[in-house]
Amino acid sequence: MSASEQELTEFRQQVSAWLADNKPADPGFLLPQSFMEVGTEQQLDFLREWQHKVWRAGYLGMAWPKAYGGGGVAPVFQSIVDAEMRRHAVPICFNVIGLGWAGPLINHIGSEEEKARYLKGILTGEDIWCQGFSEPDHGSDLGNAQTRAVRDGDEYVINGTKIWTTMGNFAKYMILLARTNPNTERKYDGLSFFLSPMQVPGIEARPIRKLTGEYGFTETFFTDARIPASCLMGEEGQGWKIAMQTLQYERGAEAGAAGGLAFERVVIDDMIDDVRDLTRDGEPLLSDPVVRDELVQLIMAEKAGALNSKRAAIQALNTDYPFSLPLSHKLAFSEHGRLMRRFAIGLQGAAGGLYVGDGQARQGGFWQRAYFNNFSTTIGGGTSQVQANIIAEHVLGLPK
Amino acid sequence: MSVINNTTLVFDEDQAMILDVARDFCRQRSPISAVRAQLDTPLGYDEALWQELVGLGWPGLALPASVGGSGLGIRHAVGIAEAMGRAMLGTPLISTTLAAQLVARATAEARVDEFLADVAAGVPATVALLEGPDWGADTCQCLFDEGGVLQGAKQYVPDAQAAGWFVVVTRHHNLPALALVRASQLRDGAISPHTLIDETKRAATVDFTGVQLTPDAIIAGEQVTVALCDFYLLGALLTAAEAAGSAGACLDTTVDYLKTRKQFGKLIGSYQALKHPCVDILMGVDAARSFVYHAASLLDDGAFDRDAEIACRMAKAQSSEVLLQAGDRAVQFHGGMGFTYECDAQLYIRRAQWSSQQFGDALHHRKRLAALLLDAAA
Ligand SMILES: Cc1cc2nc3c(=O)[nH]c(=O)nc-3n(C[C@H](O)[C@H](O)[C@H](O)COP(=O)(O)OP(=O)(O)OC[C@H]3O[C@@H](n4cnc5c(N)ncnc54)[C@H](O)[C@@H]3O)c2cc1C
């Protein structure tokens, strides 16, 4: 059953009207620019309320099954909502590890019981999820993760340390990658995947202060923490396979996300608008030929991203390297974001040296903060360098 | 209005079928050995292959059925250009397609039907435009007098050696005009071939002095100005499509070598200093193809609008840059072998330099994009 053009147009108008009416007013404190920067209770309460409101209106998880709190309609409706949210520059739906990664995973490979138990709370924002993959000594080399999970009766006992755990201090659940067998020949085969509770004795999440001076992630210590054996997803030894599938969602190479914005809107249009009043050498900044050429290149990069998404859906135009566009999306998007924001600061003249908190910082230091925060996308979810390795090996077929 | 604005990208079944046929044809009929066999021939292509290509209906693809064409839109030619670029297949197809588009867009009068019918039947045609190396100049000294006698020469005329028809860009009453000239009207020695950096291509200086034009051969009027603007953009787009294809093939050539050559006991493709630039090129080719087919989506038989202009210019800017980089790295990543004539990297680095300079390089287009994108909304 496919929706008619007219139906979609009407839906778009309806969403747009709802967003115009319901977009929250500026709360008067700094909001996170992405789900990786929720640092205070105040921010959390605000975002939770917003996400709940979006869900109540029927605009989140639209393509997820009705039985689990979703809308049960075609994904195109959620795409329309997401595009309108971006256009209206509304706040993010913060519970991204649930909405975008754990949720789709549970939807696709979870048991009936797991779906019934977890999915709705992800959508409502009640159950915050975090991800326990990275460890202090094993980041890019994730397959080497050493956090131990030892079966003891109908429990697993967890010991070890995870780090860079986004929202680790707020989360109710964690997707956890831990080693159930330290003696396998291949390091990957000893890993298992858990849907673990966070509020149990022996788990401590200590906030870490970030580059920006704000908070958002934790170092997460497991000391003889006992979790029910039923938290194991799939079977022991399947952890790597499941973790890789999770990363596919995280890197945007596979569909299934509940929707909502994971990042505050930062687009080149806003950047250009923000510098129109500036001068360079006493002339309007935007008349400077060097600046103009740089801007055109950034505009092209952003437009290429949008066009790539369209082309990815046309099979006849993806015959050479079918996985090229899905696998390179994250790298292209995150690196463009970095260059654009860095350039935006450079355009500000002496004001580029100011930061959030200075009364004269342009746009309140928005671009400075946005530049720093962009590293969450070039480092988190697999660094750009590791992404380039993956593309070289899996798309171009180059040797390891 | 957003600077990103129009992101239309459609690709219909006809286009998909033509692309598929074109890629198969080029793969089979234009392996690199066949490309190399043409490097030092006068015309640069195999006449039998050209006739096959005519048999497939490519020169007349976008011409109306009334003159023997297929009546498809010009967007359908874009995939063919890309496929030919991928196979490094020269031939005057792009020159001929552009010449026909320029004339068909400049006038709807029946007197050009003979020209268009010749093109659809496979007579190569070309546009004689430049009088110097500057793509942004609009000086024109190649003029005709009251008696219709042409005076002056044109440089960088693509495929002049093969052309049966020349579309000479001239002026009439101080406005751009076109003159249709048959090759048979040129005096002996009028064509002086250039030595091109890209040996798969041909171009020449052509002296039109003394050619007698009949009134029927002159196309004038405001429509010519519009058609010329669109011709520049279409030329940029078809060159971009061809370059995107060449860049993809060039990358494949490099990657193949990286998978076979060993140094320090390892395949060199395992070194990230080689791997990561290949990924950059792959992503550059991806962007180029997206711009190319986006631009194709916006073209029809009418005058190009602002979005189409932006799209064509972005396609050319992106394709030129990525092919330059692909060719450059292909030579470097082949080591000493890369510096030889025998190594195919030379074909691509030469194509890159030639292609970059057709219809304006990346800087030329970005300068115009800046005006389109940054000034309009100010
Ligand atoms: C804001 C933020 C939020 C995060 N949230 C989470 C989270 O919620 N849960 C979670 O589990 N993790 C999270 N991470 C962690 C993230 O996934 C890791 O930081 C990342 O995988 C890199 O690992 P690392 O920090 O150990 O760096 P390292 O792996 O030590 O990398 C250091 C440098 O070496 C380079 N490098 C490493 N290996 C290679 C190689 N093979 N080839 C070339 N270069 C290489 C890297 O690119 C990098 O530049 C988050 C990170 C950030 C920044």
Short mmCIF file of N, CA and C and ligand atoms in Angstrom, two decimals, chain A residues 35-37 97 101 130-142 162-167 175 210 217 250 373 375-386 389, chain B residues 272 276, ligand 1:
data_model
loop_
_atom_site.label_atom_id
_atom_site.label_comp_id
_atom_site.label_asym_id
_atom_site.label_seq_id
_atom_site.Cartn_x
_atom_site.Cartn_y
_atom_site.Cartn_z
N PHE A 35 22.98 14.41 20.54
CA PHE A 35 22.66 13.50 21.64
C PHE A 35 23.89 13.16 22.46
N MET A 36 25.08 13.49 21.94
CA MET A 36 26.30 13.15 22.69
C MET A 36 26.71 14.24 23.68
N GLU A 37 25.86 15.25 23.84
CA GLU A 37 26.25 16.36 24.71
C GLU A 37 25.26 16.65 25.81
N ILE A 97 20.65 6.45 21.00
CA ILE A 97 21.22 5.10 21.02
C ILE A 97 20.09 4.07 21.05
N TRP A 101 19.86 2.91 17.19
CA TRP A 101 20.72 1.73 17.09
C TRP A 101 20.13 0.53 17.81
N CYS A 130 22.30 3.54 26.59
CA CYS A 130 23.67 3.91 26.28
C CYS A 130 24.38 2.71 25.66
N GLN A 131 25.60 2.97 25.21
CA GLN A 131 26.33 1.94 24.47
C GLN A 131 27.68 1.68 25.13
N GLY A 132 27.90 0.44 25.56
CA GLY A 132 29.17 0.10 26.19
C GLY A 132 30.01 -0.76 25.27
N PHE A 133 30.64 -0.11 24.33
CA PHE A 133 31.53 -0.81 23.40
C PHE A 133 32.99 -0.47 23.74
N SER A 134 33.34 0.84 23.61
CA SER A 134 34.74 1.26 23.74
C SER A 134 35.27 1.03 25.14
N GLU A 135 36.55 0.72 25.20
CA GLU A 135 37.24 0.58 26.48
C GLU A 135 38.49 1.46 26.43
N PRO A 136 39.04 1.76 27.62
CA PRO A 136 40.22 2.64 27.63
C PRO A 136 41.33 2.15 26.70
N ASP A 137 41.55 0.85 26.66
CA ASP A 137 42.65 0.34 25.84
C ASP A 137 42.20 -0.21 24.49
N HIS A 138 40.91 -0.24 24.25
CA HIS A 138 40.42 -0.81 22.99
C HIS A 138 39.30 0.04 22.42
N GLY A 139 39.67 0.95 21.54
CA GLY A 139 38.69 1.82 20.90
C GLY A 139 38.49 1.41 19.47
N SER A 140 39.39 1.84 18.60
CA SER A 140 39.30 1.42 17.20
C SER A 140 39.41 -0.09 17.10
N ASP A 141 40.25 -0.64 17.93
CA ASP A 141 40.43 -2.10 17.95
C ASP A 141 39.38 -2.72 18.86
N LEU A 142 38.14 -2.49 18.51
CA LEU A 142 37.01 -2.88 19.34
C LEU A 142 36.94 -4.40 19.53
N LYS A 162 34.34 0.37 30.70
CA LYS A 162 33.97 0.96 29.41
C LYS A 162 34.22 2.45 29.50
N ILE A 163 34.34 3.10 28.35
CA ILE A 163 34.62 4.54 28.38
C ILE A 163 33.95 5.24 27.21
N TRP A 164 33.86 6.55 27.33
CA TRP A 164 33.18 7.42 26.35
C TRP A 164 31.71 7.00 26.23
N THR A 165 31.12 6.57 27.35
CA THR A 165 29.75 6.08 27.33
C THR A 165 28.79 7.28 27.31
N THR A 166 28.28 7.59 26.16
CA THR A 166 27.35 8.70 26.02
C THR A 166 26.11 8.47 26.88
N MET A 167 25.77 9.44 27.70
CA MET A 167 24.63 9.38 28.62
C MET A 167 24.72 8.22 29.61
N ILE A 175 23.62 -1.24 25.68
CA ILE A 175 24.00 -2.34 24.81
C ILE A 175 25.48 -2.57 25.09
N LYS A 210 34.36 17.29 28.76
CA LYS A 210 34.78 17.23 27.36
C LYS A 210 35.52 18.48 26.93
N PHE A 217 29.54 12.30 28.35
CA PHE A 217 29.85 10.87 28.41
C PHE A 217 30.54 10.52 29.72
N GLU A 250 24.39 2.78 13.27
CA GLU A 250 25.03 3.99 13.79
C GLU A 250 25.64 4.81 12.66
N ASN A 373 32.28 20.26 18.88
CA ASN A 373 31.37 19.12 19.02
C ASN A 373 31.36 18.22 17.80
N PHE A 375 33.70 16.91 16.38
CA PHE A 375 34.64 15.79 16.51
C PHE A 375 33.95 14.54 17.07
N SER A 376 32.80 14.74 17.70
CA SER A 376 32.07 13.55 18.16
C SER A 376 31.71 12.68 16.96
N THR A 377 31.53 13.28 15.80
CA THR A 377 31.16 12.47 14.62
C THR A 377 32.37 11.97 13.84
N THR A 378 33.51 12.65 13.96
CA THR A 378 34.69 12.15 13.24
C THR A 378 35.48 11.16 14.09
N ILE A 379 35.16 11.10 15.41
CA ILE A 379 35.83 10.13 16.29
C ILE A 379 34.84 9.04 16.71
N GLY A 380 33.67 9.45 17.21
CA GLY A 380 32.68 8.49 17.68
C GLY A 380 32.16 7.61 16.53
N GLY A 381 31.73 6.41 16.90
CA GLY A 381 31.16 5.51 15.88
C GLY A 381 32.19 4.98 14.91
N GLY A 382 33.47 5.06 15.28
CA GLY A 382 34.54 4.65 14.35
C GLY A 382 35.13 5.89 13.73
N THR A 383 36.43 6.11 13.94
CA THR A 383 37.06 7.35 13.50
C THR A 383 37.08 7.44 11.97
N SER A 384 37.29 8.65 11.47
CA SER A 384 37.35 8.85 10.02
C SER A 384 38.43 7.97 9.40
N GLN A 385 39.54 7.84 10.09
CA GLN A 385 40.64 7.04 9.54
C GLN A 385 40.22 5.57 9.45
N VAL A 386 39.52 5.12 10.47
CA VAL A 386 39.07 3.72 10.45
C VAL A 386 37.97 3.56 9.39
N ASN A 389 39.65 3.10 6.18
CA ASN A 389 40.14 1.71 6.05
C ASN A 389 39.01 0.79 5.60
N GLN B 272 48.32 2.65 4.22
CA GLN B 272 47.26 3.67 4.28
C GLN B 272 47.59 4.93 3.50
N HIS B 276 44.11 5.58 1.63
CA HIS B 276 43.20 6.67 1.95
C HIS B 276 43.00 7.65 0.80
C1 LIG C 1 31.69 12.27 21.71
C2 LIG C 1 31.97 10.83 21.72
C3 LIG C 1 30.98 9.95 22.11
C4 LIG C 1 31.21 8.60 22.15
N1 LIG C 1 30.23 7.76 22.59
C5 LIG C 1 30.48 6.45 22.72
C6 LIG C 1 29.52 5.57 23.29
O1 LIG C 1 28.42 6.00 23.64
N2 LIG C 1 29.81 4.27 23.45
C7 LIG C 1 31.02 3.77 23.06
O2 LIG C 1 31.23 2.58 23.20
N3 LIG C 1 31.98 4.56 22.53
C8 LIG C 1 31.73 5.89 22.36
N4 LIG C 1 32.70 6.72 21.83
C9 LIG C 1 34.02 6.15 21.58
C10 LIG C 1 34.44 6.03 20.14
O3 LIG C 1 33.76 5.01 19.47
C11 LIG C 1 35.96 5.81 20.15
O4 LIG C 1 36.53 6.97 20.68
C12 LIG C 1 36.50 5.54 18.78
O5 LIG C 1 36.10 4.29 18.32
C13 LIG C 1 38.04 5.65 18.75
O6 LIG C 1 38.64 4.87 19.72
P1 LIG C 1 39.74 5.50 20.70
O7 LIG C 1 39.12 6.67 21.34
O8 LIG C 1 40.24 4.43 21.55
O9 LIG C 1 40.87 6.02 19.73
P2 LIG C 1 42.10 5.16 19.14
O10 LIG C 1 41.56 3.92 18.56
O11 LIG C 1 43.15 5.05 20.17
O12 LIG C 1 42.56 6.12 17.97
C14 LIG C 1 43.55 7.16 18.09
C15 LIG C 1 43.91 7.66 16.70
O13 LIG C 1 44.48 6.58 15.96
C16 LIG C 1 43.79 6.38 14.75
N5 LIG C 1 43.78 4.95 14.45
C17 LIG C 1 43.49 3.93 15.26
N6 LIG C 1 43.53 2.76 14.61
C18 LIG C 1 43.85 3.05 13.32
C19 LIG C 1 44.04 2.28 12.13
N7 LIG C 1 43.88 0.95 12.13
N8 LIG C 1 44.34 2.94 11.00
C20 LIG C 1 44.49 4.29 10.98
N9 LIG C 1 44.34 5.06 12.07
C21 LIG C 1 44.01 4.46 13.22
C22 LIG C 1 42.40 6.92 15.00
O14 LIG C 1 41.77 7.32 13.78
C23 LIG C 1 42.68 8.10 15.91
O15 LIG C 1 42.98 9.21 15.13
C24 LIG C 1 32.47 8.09 21.76
C25 LIG C 1 33.47 8.95 21.33
C26 LIG C 1 33.22 10.32 21.30
C27 LIG C 1 34.31 11.23 20.85
#
